[in-house]
Amino acid sequence: KQEVTQIPAALSVPEGENLVLNCSFTDSAIYNLQWFRQDPGKGLTSLLLIQSSQREQTSGRLNASLDKSSGRSTLYIAASQPGDSATYLCAVPSGGYQKVTFGIGTKLQVIP
Amino acid sequence: NAGVTQTPKFQVLKTGQSMTLQCAQDMNHNSMYWYRQDPGMGLRLIYYSASEGTTDKGEVPNGYNVSRLNKREFSLRLESAAPSQTSVYFCASTVERNTEAFFGQGTRLTVV
């Protein structure tokens, strides 16, 4: 059974810092890995999707990397801003429609 | 750019009452999903619909039913609500399995 772990559970950084969020998974037989952000009381917003054949994906200040063999993905946020404050989740599909496993998320606070 | 729209946003039910959560997407996606999100747990799949005309159980289907009304709409019904169904419910859609997922804003349901 796929297990997804996100460490740390919470992170507080001053504005302007570069930071890394981690996502680990136990079964490397994945199709892709998707990163989301969730604002309080809101739905999940897709940030990046990395295909299993890719090593990294970039969008603006965000860069996500994937290392299937070690079961790890990182989300790098450059020059963090208070507007980046949210919970960040990763999700890993491992097969059929119902085999998508979500992490619990990392709650990020960027302090002005 | 509506994406995935859920109604209602908030609902309070008494134990034993029934209700239907509505979801519609305007992205011409084939697959739709219902998840629940509880504190300290990752999103869990309740039901999914791979394509119009089909529905299947996910990880936690007990106490729920679904209807894929047409390609756009996928509803979730609670026939006899229980306090254990207090949760935040999210609808999502994808073009097909293992592709980028898009989420609605969620329905916060409280059963008293």
PDB file of C-alpha atoms in Angstrom:
ATOM      1  CA  LYS A   1       0.000   0.000   0.000  1.00  0.00           C
ATOM      2  CA  GLN A   2       1.344   3.402  -0.983  1.00  0.00           C
ATOM      3  CA  GLU A   3       2.166   5.727   1.893  1.00  0.00           C
ATOM      4  CA  VAL A   4       2.945   9.406   1.442  1.00  0.00           C
ATOM      5  CA  THR A   5       4.728  11.429   4.101  1.00  0.00           C
ATOM      6  CA  GLN A   6       5.319  15.153   4.174  1.00  0.00           C
ATOM      7  CA  ILE A   7       7.897  16.590   6.504  1.00  0.00           C
ATOM      8  CA  PRO A   8       7.851  18.991   8.234  1.00  0.00           C
ATOM      9  CA  ALA A   9       4.187  19.220   9.190  1.00  0.00           C
ATOM     10  CA  ALA A  10       4.575  22.972   9.700  1.00  0.00           C
ATOM     11  CA  LEU A  11       7.173  25.547   8.750  1.00  0.00           C
ATOM     12  CA  SER A  12       7.561  29.222   9.564  1.00  0.00           C
ATOM     13  CA  VAL A  13      10.066  31.369   7.664  1.00  0.00           C
ATOM     14  CA  PRO A  14      10.781  35.087   7.240  1.00  0.00           C
ATOM     15  CA  GLU A  15       9.827  36.717   3.980  1.00  0.00           C
ATOM     16  CA  GLY A  16      12.454  36.433   1.257  1.00  0.00           C
ATOM     17  CA  GLU A  17      13.853  33.072   2.287  1.00  0.00           C
ATOM     18  CA  ASN A  18      14.197  30.189  -0.119  1.00  0.00           C
ATOM     19  CA  LEU A  19      12.633  27.016   1.212  1.00  0.00           C
ATOM     20  CA  VAL A  20      12.169  23.350   0.464  1.00  0.00           C
ATOM     21  CA  LEU A  21       9.160  21.167   1.187  1.00  0.00           C
ATOM     22  CA  ASN A  22       9.511  17.407   1.144  1.00  0.00           C
ATOM     23  CA  CYS A  23       7.269  14.578   0.000  1.00  0.00           C
ATOM     24  CA  SER A  24       8.225  10.915   0.425  1.00  0.00           C
ATOM     25  CA  PHE A  25       6.437   7.872  -0.949  1.00  0.00           C
ATOM     26  CA  THR A  26       6.977   4.175  -0.331  1.00  0.00           C
ATOM     27  CA  ASP A  27       6.060   2.631  -3.696  1.00  0.00           C
ATOM     28  CA  SER A  28       8.128   3.916  -6.619  1.00  0.00           C
ATOM     29  CA  ALA A  29       5.690   2.562  -9.228  1.00  0.00           C
ATOM     30  CA  ILE A  30       4.021   5.906  -9.764  1.00  0.00           C
ATOM     31  CA  TYR A  31       2.580   7.595 -12.849  1.00  0.00           C
ATOM     32  CA  ASN A  32       3.313  11.131 -11.742  1.00  0.00           C
ATOM     33  CA  LEU A  33       3.376  13.353  -8.681  1.00  0.00           C
ATOM     34  CA  GLN A  34       1.269  16.449  -8.220  1.00  0.00           C
ATOM     35  CA  TRP A  35       1.810  19.362  -5.837  1.00  0.00           C
ATOM     36  CA  PHE A  36      -1.127  21.411  -4.583  1.00  0.00           C
ATOM     37  CA  ARG A  37      -1.623  24.385  -2.333  1.00  0.00           C
ATOM     38  CA  GLN A  38      -4.633  24.720  -0.082  1.00  0.00           C
ATOM     39  CA  ASP A  39      -5.631  28.002   1.496  1.00  0.00           C
ATOM     40  CA  PRO A  40      -7.700  27.902   4.709  1.00  0.00           C
ATOM     41  CA  GLY A  41     -11.301  26.973   3.970  1.00  0.00           C
ATOM     42  CA  LYS A  42     -10.579  26.555   0.276  1.00  0.00           C
ATOM     43  CA  GLY A  43     -10.080  23.793  -2.218  1.00  0.00           C
ATOM     44  CA  LEU A  44      -6.827  22.435  -3.612  1.00  0.00           C
ATOM     45  CA  THR A  45      -5.108  24.403  -6.336  1.00  0.00           C
ATOM     46  CA  SER A  46      -2.801  22.504  -8.650  1.00  0.00           C
ATOM     47  CA  LEU A  47       0.744  23.907  -8.690  1.00  0.00           C
ATOM     48  CA  LEU A  48       2.878  21.443 -10.597  1.00  0.00           C
ATOM     49  CA  LEU A  49       2.610  17.944 -12.001  1.00  0.00           C
ATOM     50  CA  ILE A  50       5.752  15.934 -12.691  1.00  0.00           C
ATOM     51  CA  GLN A  51       5.483  12.900 -14.916  1.00  0.00           C
ATOM     52  CA  SER A  52       7.309   9.787 -13.736  1.00  0.00           C
ATOM     53  CA  SER A  53       9.774  10.171 -16.624  1.00  0.00           C
ATOM     54  CA  GLN A  54      10.679  13.740 -15.645  1.00  0.00           C
ATOM     55  CA  ARG A  55      13.218  14.911 -13.094  1.00  0.00           C
ATOM     56  CA  GLU A  56      11.824  18.372 -12.455  1.00  0.00           C
ATOM     57  CA  GLN A  57       9.176  20.902 -13.368  1.00  0.00           C
ATOM     58  CA  THR A  58       9.195  24.667 -12.952  1.00  0.00           C
ATOM     59  CA  SER A  59       6.521  27.328 -12.697  1.00  0.00           C
ATOM     60  CA  GLY A  60       7.582  30.846 -11.767  1.00  0.00           C
ATOM     61  CA  ARG A  61       9.220  30.782  -8.313  1.00  0.00           C
ATOM     62  CA  LEU A  62       8.318  27.117  -7.851  1.00  0.00           C
ATOM     63  CA  ASN A  63      10.479  24.174  -8.799  1.00  0.00           C
ATOM     64  CA  ALA A  64       9.522  20.583  -8.117  1.00  0.00           C
ATOM     65  CA  SER A  65      11.905  17.667  -8.428  1.00  0.00           C
ATOM     66  CA  LEU A  66      11.248  13.950  -8.502  1.00  0.00           C
ATOM     67  CA  ASP A  67      13.522  11.045  -7.640  1.00  0.00           C
ATOM     68  CA  LYS A  68      11.492   7.898  -8.148  1.00  0.00           C
ATOM     69  CA  SER A  69      14.215   5.502  -7.118  1.00  0.00           C
ATOM     70  CA  SER A  70      14.527   7.076  -3.675  1.00  0.00           C
ATOM     71  CA  GLY A  71      10.800   7.787  -3.351  1.00  0.00           C
ATOM     72  CA  ARG A  72      11.190  11.528  -2.890  1.00  0.00           C
ATOM     73  CA  SER A  73       9.983  14.788  -4.300  1.00  0.00           C
ATOM     74  CA  THR A  74      10.846  18.298  -3.220  1.00  0.00           C
ATOM     75  CA  LEU A  75       9.065  21.580  -3.834  1.00  0.00           C
ATOM     76  CA  TYR A  76      11.433  24.521  -3.863  1.00  0.00           C
ATOM     77  CA  ILE A  77       9.968  27.990  -3.324  1.00  0.00           C
ATOM     78  CA  ALA A  78      12.278  30.873  -4.138  1.00  0.00           C
ATOM     79  CA  ALA A  79      12.112  34.277  -2.460  1.00  0.00           C
ATOM     80  CA  SER A  80       9.101  33.404  -0.328  1.00  0.00           C
ATOM     81  CA  GLN A  81       6.291  35.941   0.129  1.00  0.00           C
ATOM     82  CA  PRO A  82       3.490  36.240   2.703  1.00  0.00           C
ATOM     83  CA  GLY A  83       1.055  35.255  -0.053  1.00  0.00           C
ATOM     84  CA  ASP A  84       2.772  31.858  -0.190  1.00  0.00           C
ATOM     85  CA  SER A  85       1.359  31.052   3.247  1.00  0.00           C
ATOM     86  CA  ALA A  86      -0.831  27.980   2.800  1.00  0.00           C
ATOM     87  CA  THR A  87      -0.783  24.224   3.219  1.00  0.00           C
ATOM     88  CA  TYR A  88       1.102  22.362   0.516  1.00  0.00           C
ATOM     89  CA  LEU A  89       0.092  18.810  -0.360  1.00  0.00           C
ATOM     90  CA  CYS A  90       1.531  16.222  -2.662  1.00  0.00           C
ATOM     91  CA  ALA A  91      -0.431  13.422  -4.331  1.00  0.00           C
ATOM     92  CA  VAL A  92       0.787  10.255  -5.975  1.00  0.00           C
ATOM     93  CA  PRO A  93      -1.256   8.106  -8.400  1.00  0.00           C
ATOM     94  CA  SER A  94      -0.015   4.543  -8.379  1.00  0.00           C
ATOM     95  CA  GLY A  95      -2.392   2.791 -10.718  1.00  0.00           C
ATOM     96  CA  GLY A  96      -6.137   2.784 -11.031  1.00  0.00           C
ATOM     97  CA  TYR A  97      -8.544   5.626 -10.422  1.00  0.00           C
ATOM     98  CA  GLN A  98      -8.721   4.920  -6.736  1.00  0.00           C
ATOM     99  CA  LYS A  99      -5.018   4.537  -6.194  1.00  0.00           C
ATOM    100  CA  VAL A 100      -4.180   8.172  -5.589  1.00  0.00           C
ATOM    101  CA  THR A 101      -2.564   8.757  -2.219  1.00  0.00           C
ATOM    102  CA  PHE A 102      -2.372  12.213  -0.679  1.00  0.00           C
ATOM    103  CA  GLY A 103       0.008  13.467   1.939  1.00  0.00           C
ATOM    104  CA  ILE A 104      -1.353  15.333   4.943  1.00  0.00           C
ATOM    105  CA  GLY A 105       0.522  18.446   3.922  1.00  0.00           C
ATOM    106  CA  THR A 106       3.031  20.994   5.167  1.00  0.00           C
ATOM    107  CA  LYS A 107       1.571  24.164   6.619  1.00  0.00           C
ATOM    108  CA  LEU A 108       3.745  27.082   5.572  1.00  0.00           C
ATOM    109  CA  GLN A 109       3.732  30.493   7.184  1.00  0.00           C
ATOM    110  CA  VAL A 110       5.805  33.277   5.642  1.00  0.00           C
ATOM    111  CA  ILE A 111       6.302  36.105   8.098  1.00  0.00           C
ATOM    112  CA  PRO A 112       6.521  39.671   6.705  1.00  0.00           C
TER     113      PRO A 112
ATOM    114  CA  ASN B   1     -12.985  30.015 -15.826  1.00  0.00           C
ATOM    115  CA  ALA B   2     -15.358  28.292 -13.391  1.00  0.00           C
ATOM    116  CA  GLY B   3     -13.508  24.938 -13.348  1.00  0.00           C
ATOM    117  CA  VAL B   4     -15.142  22.719 -10.711  1.00  0.00           C
ATOM    118  CA  THR B   5     -18.118  24.158  -8.852  1.00  0.00           C
ATOM    119  CA  GLN B   6     -19.599  22.668  -5.705  1.00  0.00           C
ATOM    120  CA  THR B   7     -22.789  23.526  -3.872  1.00  0.00           C
ATOM    121  CA  PRO B   8     -23.509  24.176  -1.096  1.00  0.00           C
ATOM    122  CA  LYS B   9     -20.411  25.587   0.584  1.00  0.00           C
ATOM    123  CA  PHE B  10     -21.671  24.949   4.117  1.00  0.00           C
ATOM    124  CA  GLN B  11     -24.353  22.670   5.530  1.00  0.00           C
ATOM    125  CA  VAL B  12     -25.514  21.588   8.957  1.00  0.00           C
ATOM    126  CA  LEU B  13     -27.595  18.427   9.197  1.00  0.00           C
ATOM    127  CA  LYS B  14     -29.257  16.597  12.007  1.00  0.00           C
ATOM    128  CA  THR B  15     -28.489  12.901  12.440  1.00  0.00           C
ATOM    129  CA  GLY B  16     -30.677  10.892  10.107  1.00  0.00           C
ATOM    130  CA  GLN B  17     -31.363  13.670   7.613  1.00  0.00           C
ATOM    131  CA  SER B  18     -30.470  13.279   3.972  1.00  0.00           C
ATOM    132  CA  MET B  19     -28.880  15.655   1.502  1.00  0.00           C
ATOM    133  CA  THR B  20     -27.197  15.807  -1.880  1.00  0.00           C
ATOM    134  CA  LEU B  21     -23.941  17.591  -2.635  1.00  0.00           C
ATOM    135  CA  GLN B  22     -23.727  18.897  -6.167  1.00  0.00           C
ATOM    136  CA  CYS B  23     -20.651  19.140  -8.363  1.00  0.00           C
ATOM    137  CA  ALA B  24     -20.252  20.397 -11.914  1.00  0.00           C
ATOM    138  CA  GLN B  25     -17.187  20.882 -14.118  1.00  0.00           C
ATOM    139  CA  ASP B  26     -16.914  22.828 -17.347  1.00  0.00           C
ATOM    140  CA  MET B  27     -13.559  21.470 -18.554  1.00  0.00           C
ATOM    141  CA  ASN B  28     -14.988  18.575 -20.556  1.00  0.00           C
ATOM    142  CA  HIS B  29     -13.235  16.123 -18.241  1.00  0.00           C
ATOM    143  CA  ASN B  30     -14.148  12.455 -18.399  1.00  0.00           C
ATOM    144  CA  SER B  31     -13.451  11.486 -14.791  1.00  0.00           C
ATOM    145  CA  MET B  32     -14.877  12.895 -11.588  1.00  0.00           C
ATOM    146  CA  TYR B  33     -14.263  12.144  -7.924  1.00  0.00           C
ATOM    147  CA  TRP B  34     -15.610  12.757  -4.451  1.00  0.00           C
ATOM    148  CA  TYR B  35     -13.159  13.007  -1.541  1.00  0.00           C
ATOM    149  CA  ARG B  36     -13.472  13.771   2.116  1.00  0.00           C
ATOM    150  CA  GLN B  37     -10.828  15.583   4.138  1.00  0.00           C
ATOM    151  CA  ASP B  38     -10.547  15.101   7.886  1.00  0.00           C
ATOM    152  CA  PRO B  39      -8.030  16.657  10.297  1.00  0.00           C
ATOM    153  CA  GLY B  40      -4.758  14.740  10.463  1.00  0.00           C
ATOM    154  CA  MET B  41      -5.655  12.526   7.508  1.00  0.00           C
ATOM    155  CA  GLY B  42      -4.963  12.774   3.816  1.00  0.00           C
ATOM    156  CA  LEU B  43      -7.828  13.112   1.398  1.00  0.00           C
ATOM    157  CA  ARG B  44      -9.753   9.861   1.084  1.00  0.00           C
ATOM    158  CA  LEU B  45     -11.673   8.819  -1.992  1.00  0.00           C
ATOM    159  CA  ILE B  46     -15.365   8.113  -1.468  1.00  0.00           C
ATOM    160  CA  TYR B  47     -16.549   7.369  -5.022  1.00  0.00           C
ATOM    161  CA  TYR B  48     -15.349   8.074  -8.505  1.00  0.00           C
ATOM    162  CA  SER B  49     -16.741   8.068 -12.004  1.00  0.00           C
ATOM    163  CA  ALA B  50     -14.238   7.094 -14.671  1.00  0.00           C
ATOM    164  CA  SER B  51     -16.544   8.243 -17.453  1.00  0.00           C
ATOM    165  CA  GLU B  52     -20.126   9.232 -18.045  1.00  0.00           C
ATOM    166  CA  GLY B  53     -22.414   6.376 -17.118  1.00  0.00           C
ATOM    167  CA  THR B  54     -20.032   4.622 -14.707  1.00  0.00           C
ATOM    168  CA  THR B  55     -19.420   4.928 -10.979  1.00  0.00           C
ATOM    169  CA  ASP B  56     -17.250   2.935  -8.604  1.00  0.00           C
ATOM    170  CA  LYS B  57     -16.497   2.767  -4.906  1.00  0.00           C
ATOM    171  CA  GLY B  58     -13.393   4.299  -3.478  1.00  0.00           C
ATOM    172  CA  GLU B  59     -11.736   3.818  -0.107  1.00  0.00           C
ATOM    173  CA  VAL B  60     -14.613   4.963   2.153  1.00  0.00           C
ATOM    174  CA  PRO B  61     -17.961   4.498   0.327  1.00  0.00           C
ATOM    175  CA  ASN B  62     -20.168   3.361   3.221  1.00  0.00           C
ATOM    176  CA  GLY B  63     -23.063   5.707   3.905  1.00  0.00           C
ATOM    177  CA  TYR B  64     -22.840   7.435   0.509  1.00  0.00           C
ATOM    178  CA  ASN B  65     -24.287   7.106  -2.958  1.00  0.00           C
ATOM    179  CA  VAL B  66     -23.412   8.906  -6.156  1.00  0.00           C
ATOM    180  CA  SER B  67     -24.941   9.753  -9.504  1.00  0.00           C
ATOM    181  CA  ARG B  68     -23.118  10.769 -12.671  1.00  0.00           C
ATOM    182  CA  LEU B  69     -25.965  12.770 -14.123  1.00  0.00           C
ATOM    183  CA  ASN B  70     -24.123  13.642 -17.343  1.00  0.00           C
ATOM    184  CA  LYS B  71     -20.561  14.400 -18.348  1.00  0.00           C
ATOM    185  CA  ARG B  72     -20.541  17.657 -16.392  1.00  0.00           C
ATOM    186  CA  GLU B  73     -22.283  16.711 -13.165  1.00  0.00           C
ATOM    187  CA  PHE B  74     -21.497  14.265 -10.373  1.00  0.00           C
ATOM    188  CA  SER B  75     -23.554  14.318  -7.181  1.00  0.00           C
ATOM    189  CA  LEU B  76     -22.957  12.764  -3.756  1.00  0.00           C
ATOM    190  CA  ARG B  77     -25.882  11.747  -1.582  1.00  0.00           C
ATOM    191  CA  LEU B  78     -26.012  11.048   2.130  1.00  0.00           C
ATOM    192  CA  GLU B  79     -29.151   9.036   2.761  1.00  0.00           C
ATOM    193  CA  SER B  80     -29.075   9.090   6.561  1.00  0.00           C
ATOM    194  CA  ALA B  81     -26.401  11.416   7.889  1.00  0.00           C
ATOM    195  CA  ALA B  82     -24.287  10.378  10.874  1.00  0.00           C
ATOM    196  CA  PRO B  83     -21.905  12.467  13.026  1.00  0.00           C
ATOM    197  CA  SER B  84     -18.990  10.451  11.579  1.00  0.00           C
ATOM    198  CA  GLN B  85     -19.770  12.065   8.231  1.00  0.00           C
ATOM    199  CA  THR B  86     -18.875  15.497   9.559  1.00  0.00           C
ATOM    200  CA  SER B  87     -16.087  16.494   7.201  1.00  0.00           C
ATOM    201  CA  VAL B  88     -15.067  18.701   4.316  1.00  0.00           C
ATOM    202  CA  TYR B  89     -16.076  17.207   0.981  1.00  0.00           C
ATOM    203  CA  PHE B  90     -14.250  17.919  -2.242  1.00  0.00           C
ATOM    204  CA  CYS B  91     -15.197  17.166  -5.785  1.00  0.00           C
ATOM    205  CA  ALA B  92     -12.424  16.810  -8.363  1.00  0.00           C
ATOM    206  CA  SER B  93     -12.104  16.068 -12.051  1.00  0.00           C
ATOM    207  CA  THR B  94      -9.437  14.837 -14.456  1.00  0.00           C
ATOM    208  CA  VAL B  95      -9.285  14.325 -18.203  1.00  0.00           C
ATOM    209  CA  GLU B  96      -8.720  10.651 -17.461  1.00  0.00           C
ATOM    210  CA  ARG B  97      -6.958   8.640 -14.765  1.00  0.00           C
ATOM    211  CA  ASN B  98      -3.506   9.645 -13.616  1.00  0.00           C
ATOM    212  CA  THR B  99      -3.747  13.129 -15.113  1.00  0.00           C
ATOM    213  CA  GLU B 100      -3.781  16.551 -13.487  1.00  0.00           C
ATOM    214  CA  ALA B 101      -6.586  16.911 -10.962  1.00  0.00           C
ATOM    215  CA  PHE B 102      -8.700  20.021 -10.465  1.00  0.00           C
ATOM    216  CA  PHE B 103     -10.679  20.555  -7.293  1.00  0.00           C
ATOM    217  CA  GLY B 104     -13.772  22.423  -6.248  1.00  0.00           C
ATOM    218  CA  GLN B 105     -13.851  24.784  -3.279  1.00  0.00           C
ATOM    219  CA  GLY B 106     -15.320  22.198  -0.932  1.00  0.00           C
ATOM    220  CA  THR B 107     -18.449  21.693   1.154  1.00  0.00           C
ATOM    221  CA  ARG B 108     -18.065  21.896   4.914  1.00  0.00           C
ATOM    222  CA  LEU B 109     -20.652  19.523   6.378  1.00  0.00           C
ATOM    223  CA  THR B 110     -21.504  19.248  10.056  1.00  0.00           C
ATOM    224  CA  VAL B 111     -23.814  16.517  11.321  1.00  0.00           C
ATOM    225  CA  VAL B 112     -25.186  17.096  14.817  1.00  0.00           C
TER     226      VAL B 112
END
